PDB file of C-alpha atoms and ligand atoms in Angstrom:
ATOM      1  CA  MET A   1     -26.280 -35.372  39.189  1.00  0.00           C
ATOM      2  CA  THR A   2     -28.077 -38.330  40.763  1.00  0.00           C
ATOM      3  CA  SER A   3     -25.565 -40.555  42.535  1.00  0.00           C
ATOM      4  CA  ARG A   4     -25.664 -44.308  42.157  1.00  0.00           C
ATOM      5  CA  LEU A   5     -26.896 -44.636  45.727  1.00  0.00           C
ATOM      6  CA  ASP A   6     -29.763 -42.213  45.025  1.00  0.00           C
ATOM      7  CA  LYS A   7     -30.874 -44.388  42.097  1.00  0.00           C
ATOM      8  CA  CYS A   8     -31.496 -47.140  44.649  1.00  0.00           C
ATOM      9  CA  ARG A   9     -34.859 -46.397  46.175  1.00  0.00           C
ATOM     10  CA  LEU A  10     -37.922 -47.840  47.791  1.00  0.00           C
ATOM     11  CA  ILE A  11     -40.749 -48.377  45.348  1.00  0.00           C
ATOM     12  CA  GLN A  12     -44.354 -48.663  46.460  1.00  0.00           C
ATOM     13  CA  LEU A  13     -45.797 -51.711  44.749  1.00  0.00           C
ATOM     14  CA  PRO A  14     -49.370 -51.901  43.534  1.00  0.00           C
ATOM     15  CA  ARG A  15     -51.584 -53.312  46.274  1.00  0.00           C
ATOM     16  CA  ILE A  16     -55.063 -54.702  45.851  1.00  0.00           C
ATOM     17  CA  GLN A  17     -56.524 -54.589  49.320  1.00  0.00           C
ATOM     18  CA  ASP A  18     -59.244 -57.024  50.187  1.00  0.00           C
ATOM     19  CA  ALA A  19     -60.852 -58.225  53.398  1.00  0.00           C
ATOM     20  CA  ARG A  20     -59.849 -61.742  52.237  1.00  0.00           C
ATOM     21  CA  GLY A  21     -56.173 -60.737  52.056  1.00  0.00           C
ATOM     22  CA  ASN A  22     -54.088 -58.354  50.000  1.00  0.00           C
ATOM     23  CA  LEU A  23     -52.526 -59.023  46.608  1.00  0.00           C
ATOM     24  CA  THR A  24     -49.560 -57.475  44.800  1.00  0.00           C
ATOM     25  CA  ALA A  25     -48.809 -58.152  41.140  1.00  0.00           C
ATOM     26  CA  ILE A  26     -45.706 -57.117  39.219  1.00  0.00           C
ATOM     27  CA  GLU A  27     -45.551 -57.586  35.467  1.00  0.00           C
ATOM     28  CA  GLY A  28     -43.500 -56.539  32.477  1.00  0.00           C
ATOM     29  CA  THR A  29     -41.275 -53.539  33.138  1.00  0.00           C
ATOM     30  CA  ASP A  30     -44.018 -51.466  34.771  1.00  0.00           C
ATOM     31  CA  VAL A  31     -42.697 -51.489  38.321  1.00  0.00           C
ATOM     32  CA  THR A  32     -39.096 -52.573  38.016  1.00  0.00           C
ATOM     33  CA  GLY A  33     -38.027 -50.602  34.927  1.00  0.00           C
ATOM     34  CA  PHE A  34     -36.315 -53.810  33.743  1.00  0.00           C
ATOM     35  CA  GLU A  35     -37.535 -57.031  32.186  1.00  0.00           C
ATOM     36  CA  ILE A  36     -37.610 -59.733  34.876  1.00  0.00           C
ATOM     37  CA  ARG A  37     -35.389 -62.631  33.762  1.00  0.00           C
ATOM     38  CA  ARG A  38     -34.964 -64.383  37.108  1.00  0.00           C
ATOM     39  CA  VAL A  39     -36.716 -64.738  40.436  1.00  0.00           C
ATOM     40  CA  TYR A  40     -35.098 -66.153  43.537  1.00  0.00           C
ATOM     41  CA  TYR A  41     -35.810 -66.049  47.235  1.00  0.00           C
ATOM     42  CA  LEU A  42     -34.013 -66.446  50.523  1.00  0.00           C
ATOM     43  CA  TYR A  43     -35.797 -68.300  53.300  1.00  0.00           C
ATOM     44  CA  ASP A  44     -35.035 -70.374  56.413  1.00  0.00           C
ATOM     45  CA  VAL A  45     -32.347 -67.797  57.208  1.00  0.00           C
ATOM     46  CA  PRO A  46     -30.923 -68.621  60.652  1.00  0.00           C
ATOM     47  CA  GLY A  47     -30.890 -65.861  63.261  1.00  0.00           C
ATOM     48  CA  GLY A  48     -27.722 -63.753  63.035  1.00  0.00           C
ATOM     49  CA  ALA A  49     -26.899 -64.821  59.463  1.00  0.00           C
ATOM     50  CA  ASP A  50     -25.591 -62.281  56.944  1.00  0.00           C
ATOM     51  CA  ARG A  51     -26.223 -62.540  53.209  1.00  0.00           C
ATOM     52  CA  GLY A  52     -24.992 -60.571  50.241  1.00  0.00           C
ATOM     53  CA  ALA A  53     -21.575 -58.920  50.681  1.00  0.00           C
ATOM     54  CA  HIS A  54     -21.033 -58.435  46.979  1.00  0.00           C
ATOM     55  CA  ALA A  55     -21.870 -56.114  44.090  1.00  0.00           C
ATOM     56  CA  HIS A  56     -22.920 -56.734  40.495  1.00  0.00           C
ATOM     57  CA  LYS A  57     -21.609 -55.244  37.272  1.00  0.00           C
ATOM     58  CA  ALA A  58     -24.783 -55.338  35.189  1.00  0.00           C
ATOM     59  CA  LEU A  59     -27.571 -56.711  37.355  1.00  0.00           C
ATOM     60  CA  TRP A  60     -30.559 -54.674  38.502  1.00  0.00           C
ATOM     61  CA  GLN A  61     -32.684 -56.121  41.287  1.00  0.00           C
ATOM     62  CA  LEU A  62     -35.898 -55.388  43.119  1.00  0.00           C
ATOM     63  CA  VAL A  63     -35.835 -56.826  46.639  1.00  0.00           C
ATOM     64  CA  ILE A  64     -39.044 -57.411  48.580  1.00  0.00           C
ATOM     65  CA  ALA A  65     -39.653 -58.675  52.117  1.00  0.00           C
ATOM     66  CA  ILE A  66     -42.673 -60.800  51.284  1.00  0.00           C
ATOM     67  CA  MET A  67     -42.619 -62.210  54.817  1.00  0.00           C
ATOM     68  CA  GLY A  68     -41.050 -60.827  57.993  1.00  0.00           C
ATOM     69  CA  SER A  69     -38.284 -58.258  57.925  1.00  0.00           C
ATOM     70  CA  PHE A  70     -34.572 -57.725  57.299  1.00  0.00           C
ATOM     71  CA  ASP A  71     -32.128 -54.876  56.770  1.00  0.00           C
ATOM     72  CA  ILE A  72     -30.194 -54.096  53.605  1.00  0.00           C
ATOM     73  CA  THR A  73     -27.202 -51.780  53.690  1.00  0.00           C
ATOM     74  CA  LEU A  74     -26.273 -50.318  50.303  1.00  0.00           C
ATOM     75  CA  ASP A  75     -22.841 -48.834  49.659  1.00  0.00           C
ATOM     76  CA  ASP A  76     -21.744 -47.053  46.478  1.00  0.00           C
ATOM     77  CA  GLY A  77     -18.112 -46.858  47.591  1.00  0.00           C
ATOM     78  CA  GLU A  78     -18.559 -43.397  49.061  1.00  0.00           C
ATOM     79  CA  ARG A  79     -21.781 -43.491  51.058  1.00  0.00           C
ATOM     80  CA  LYS A  80     -23.871 -46.139  52.781  1.00  0.00           C
ATOM     81  CA  ARG A  81     -27.586 -46.280  53.432  1.00  0.00           C
ATOM     82  CA  THR A  82     -29.551 -48.878  55.389  1.00  0.00           C
ATOM     83  CA  PHE A  83     -33.151 -49.780  54.606  1.00  0.00           C
ATOM     84  CA  GLN A  84     -35.400 -51.932  56.745  1.00  0.00           C
ATOM     85  CA  LEU A  85     -37.723 -53.957  54.538  1.00  0.00           C
ATOM     86  CA  ASN A  86     -40.827 -55.255  56.254  1.00  0.00           C
ATOM     87  CA  ARG A  87     -43.759 -54.764  53.864  1.00  0.00           C
ATOM     88  CA  GLY A  88     -44.934 -56.970  51.017  1.00  0.00           C
ATOM     89  CA  TYR A  89     -45.910 -53.834  49.087  1.00  0.00           C
ATOM     90  CA  GLN A  90     -42.484 -52.182  49.100  1.00  0.00           C
ATOM     91  CA  GLY A  91     -39.527 -53.081  46.901  1.00  0.00           C
ATOM     92  CA  LEU A  92     -35.963 -51.813  47.093  1.00  0.00           C
ATOM     93  CA  LEU A  93     -34.473 -51.149  43.661  1.00  0.00           C
ATOM     94  CA  ILE A  94     -30.719 -51.858  43.513  1.00  0.00           C
ATOM     95  CA  CYS A  95     -28.644 -50.769  40.519  1.00  0.00           C
ATOM     96  CA  PRO A  96     -25.238 -52.109  39.374  1.00  0.00           C
ATOM     97  CA  TYR A  97     -22.009 -51.297  41.251  1.00  0.00           C
ATOM     98  CA  ILE A  98     -23.678 -51.203  44.666  1.00  0.00           C
ATOM     99  CA  TRP A  99     -22.242 -53.299  47.485  1.00  0.00           C
ATOM    100  CA  ARG A 100     -25.090 -54.811  49.492  1.00  0.00           C
ATOM    101  CA  GLU A 101     -25.251 -56.555  52.851  1.00  0.00           C
ATOM    102  CA  LEU A 102     -28.402 -58.158  54.231  1.00  0.00           C
ATOM    103  CA  ASN A 103     -28.829 -58.941  57.917  1.00  0.00           C
ATOM    104  CA  ASN A 104     -31.188 -58.797  60.915  1.00  0.00           C
ATOM    105  CA  PHE A 105     -33.534 -61.344  59.335  1.00  0.00           C
ATOM    106  CA  SER A 106     -36.583 -61.926  61.485  1.00  0.00           C
ATOM    107  CA  SER A 107     -37.666 -65.480  62.152  1.00  0.00           C
ATOM    108  CA  GLY A 108     -39.517 -66.807  59.093  1.00  0.00           C
ATOM    109  CA  ALA A 109     -38.468 -63.890  56.858  1.00  0.00           C
ATOM    110  CA  VAL A 110     -38.622 -64.438  53.105  1.00  0.00           C
ATOM    111  CA  CYS A 111     -36.624 -62.167  50.785  1.00  0.00           C
ATOM    112  CA  LEU A 112     -37.901 -62.195  47.216  1.00  0.00           C
ATOM    113  CA  VAL A 113     -35.583 -60.879  44.495  1.00  0.00           C
ATOM    114  CA  LEU A 114     -36.647 -59.968  40.964  1.00  0.00           C
ATOM    115  CA  ALA A 115     -33.561 -59.758  38.766  1.00  0.00           C
ATOM    116  CA  SER A 116     -32.858 -58.265  35.352  1.00  0.00           C
ATOM    117  CA  GLU A 117     -30.508 -61.086  34.246  1.00  0.00           C
ATOM    118  CA  ARG A 118     -30.167 -64.824  34.594  1.00  0.00           C
ATOM    119  CA  TYR A 119     -27.615 -66.095  37.120  1.00  0.00           C
ATOM    120  CA  ASP A 120     -24.078 -65.295  35.977  1.00  0.00           C
ATOM    121  CA  PRO A 121     -21.190 -65.819  38.411  1.00  0.00           C
ATOM    122  CA  THR A 122     -18.954 -63.530  36.311  1.00  0.00           C
ATOM    123  CA  ASP A 123     -21.296 -60.609  37.043  1.00  0.00           C
ATOM    124  CA  TYR A 124     -20.348 -60.684  40.752  1.00  0.00           C
ATOM    125  CA  ILE A 125     -17.704 -58.583  42.514  1.00  0.00           C
ATOM    126  CA  ARG A 126     -17.104 -60.402  45.798  1.00  0.00           C
ATOM    127  CA  ASP A 127     -13.964 -58.597  46.994  1.00  0.00           C
ATOM    128  CA  TYR A 128     -14.636 -55.248  48.703  1.00  0.00           C
ATOM    129  CA  ASP A 129     -11.380 -53.594  47.615  1.00  0.00           C
ATOM    130  CA  ALA A 130     -12.004 -54.705  44.021  1.00  0.00           C
ATOM    131  CA  PHE A 131     -15.503 -53.227  44.345  1.00  0.00           C
ATOM    132  CA  LEU A 132     -14.120 -49.884  45.567  1.00  0.00           C
ATOM    133  CA  ALA A 133     -11.733 -49.737  42.594  1.00  0.00           C
ATOM    134  CA  ALA A 134     -14.457 -50.731  40.113  1.00  0.00           C
ATOM    135  CA  ALA A 135     -16.984 -48.273  41.584  1.00  0.00           C
ATOM    136  CA  LYS A 136     -14.431 -45.456  41.342  1.00  0.00           C
ATOM    137  CA  ALA A 137     -13.644 -46.357  37.728  1.00  0.00           C
ATOM    138  CA  GLN A 138     -17.379 -46.177  36.945  1.00  0.00           C
ATOM    139  CA  GLY A 139     -17.439 -42.565  38.241  1.00  0.00           C
TER     140      GLY A 139
HETATM  141  P1  LIG B 215     -25.198 -65.570  46.553  1.00  0.00           P
HETATM  142  O1  LIG B 215     -25.632 -64.674  45.442  1.00  0.00           O
HETATM  143  O2  LIG B 215     -23.792 -65.432  47.044  1.00  0.00           O
HETATM  144  O3  LIG B 215     -26.175 -65.386  47.808  1.00  0.00           O
HETATM  145  P2  LIG B 215     -26.477 -64.100  48.726  1.00  0.00           P
HETATM  146  O4  LIG B 215     -25.985 -62.898  48.031  1.00  0.00           O
HETATM  147  O5  LIG B 215     -27.950 -64.112  48.849  1.00  0.00           O
HETATM  148  O6  LIG B 215     -25.840 -64.308  50.051  1.00  0.00           O
HETATM  149  O7  LIG B 215     -25.495 -67.071  46.119  1.00  0.00           O
HETATM  150  C1  LIG B 215     -25.355 -68.157  47.008  1.00  0.00           C
HETATM  151  C2  LIG B 215     -25.176 -69.421  46.177  1.00  0.00           C
HETATM  152  O8  LIG B 215     -26.327 -69.662  45.367  1.00  0.00           O
HETATM  153  C3  LIG B 215     -23.987 -69.354  45.240  1.00  0.00           C
HETATM  154  O9  LIG B 215     -23.375 -70.647  45.246  1.00  0.00           O
HETATM  155  C4  LIG B 215     -24.586 -69.103  43.879  1.00  0.00           C
HETATM  156  C5  LIG B 215     -25.969 -69.736  43.987  1.00  0.00           C
HETATM  157  N1  LIG B 215     -26.978 -69.017  43.192  1.00  0.00           N
HETATM  158  C6  LIG B 215     -27.508 -69.611  42.077  1.00  0.00           C
HETATM  159  O10 LIG B 215     -27.148 -70.740  41.700  1.00  0.00           O
HETATM  160  N2  LIG B 215     -28.473 -68.944  41.354  1.00  0.00           N
HETATM  161  C7  LIG B 215     -28.903 -67.707  41.730  1.00  0.00           C
HETATM  162  O11 LIG B 215     -29.793 -67.133  41.045  1.00  0.00           O
HETATM  163  C8  LIG B 215     -28.325 -67.088  42.887  1.00  0.00           C
HETATM  164  C9  LIG B 215     -28.774 -65.723  43.333  1.00  0.00           C
HETATM  165  C10 LIG B 215     -27.376 -67.775  43.591  1.00  0.00           C
END
């Protein structure tokens, strides 16, 4: 059986290479597997800052370092895995009930997130012990 952590994976994004600069386009459900209902991005992240530290109940996300680099540690309640994102043509797919922490942002890094749902504060689990209990209940 594929574990929740194994469902989270790096996806190679389509890349149109050109001497004038490269281009990546994402549309419909082709790349993400979900309809994109929201886009947000993190930028001007001060050195040493940590983001994330929560999980979601329903949200799927595709996270892309469109500028610079940062690390994302994913945790399904049993195992953890850290990814370094540093390419505009790679996206990290994150499924529900995964605790995520983002850190080691390089200067000028921009983290683009494509999300399956609109912003909903009730979809967040912000307490780690509550996450562990919820993740266990999910099986
Ligand atoms: P949060 O999701 O905690 O940020 P991160 O996980 O990147 O550290 O959100 C930070 C604040 O921004 C919080 O007050 C909620 C708000 N917010 C929105 O209003 N809309 C959004 O789409 C997101 C992602 C956050």
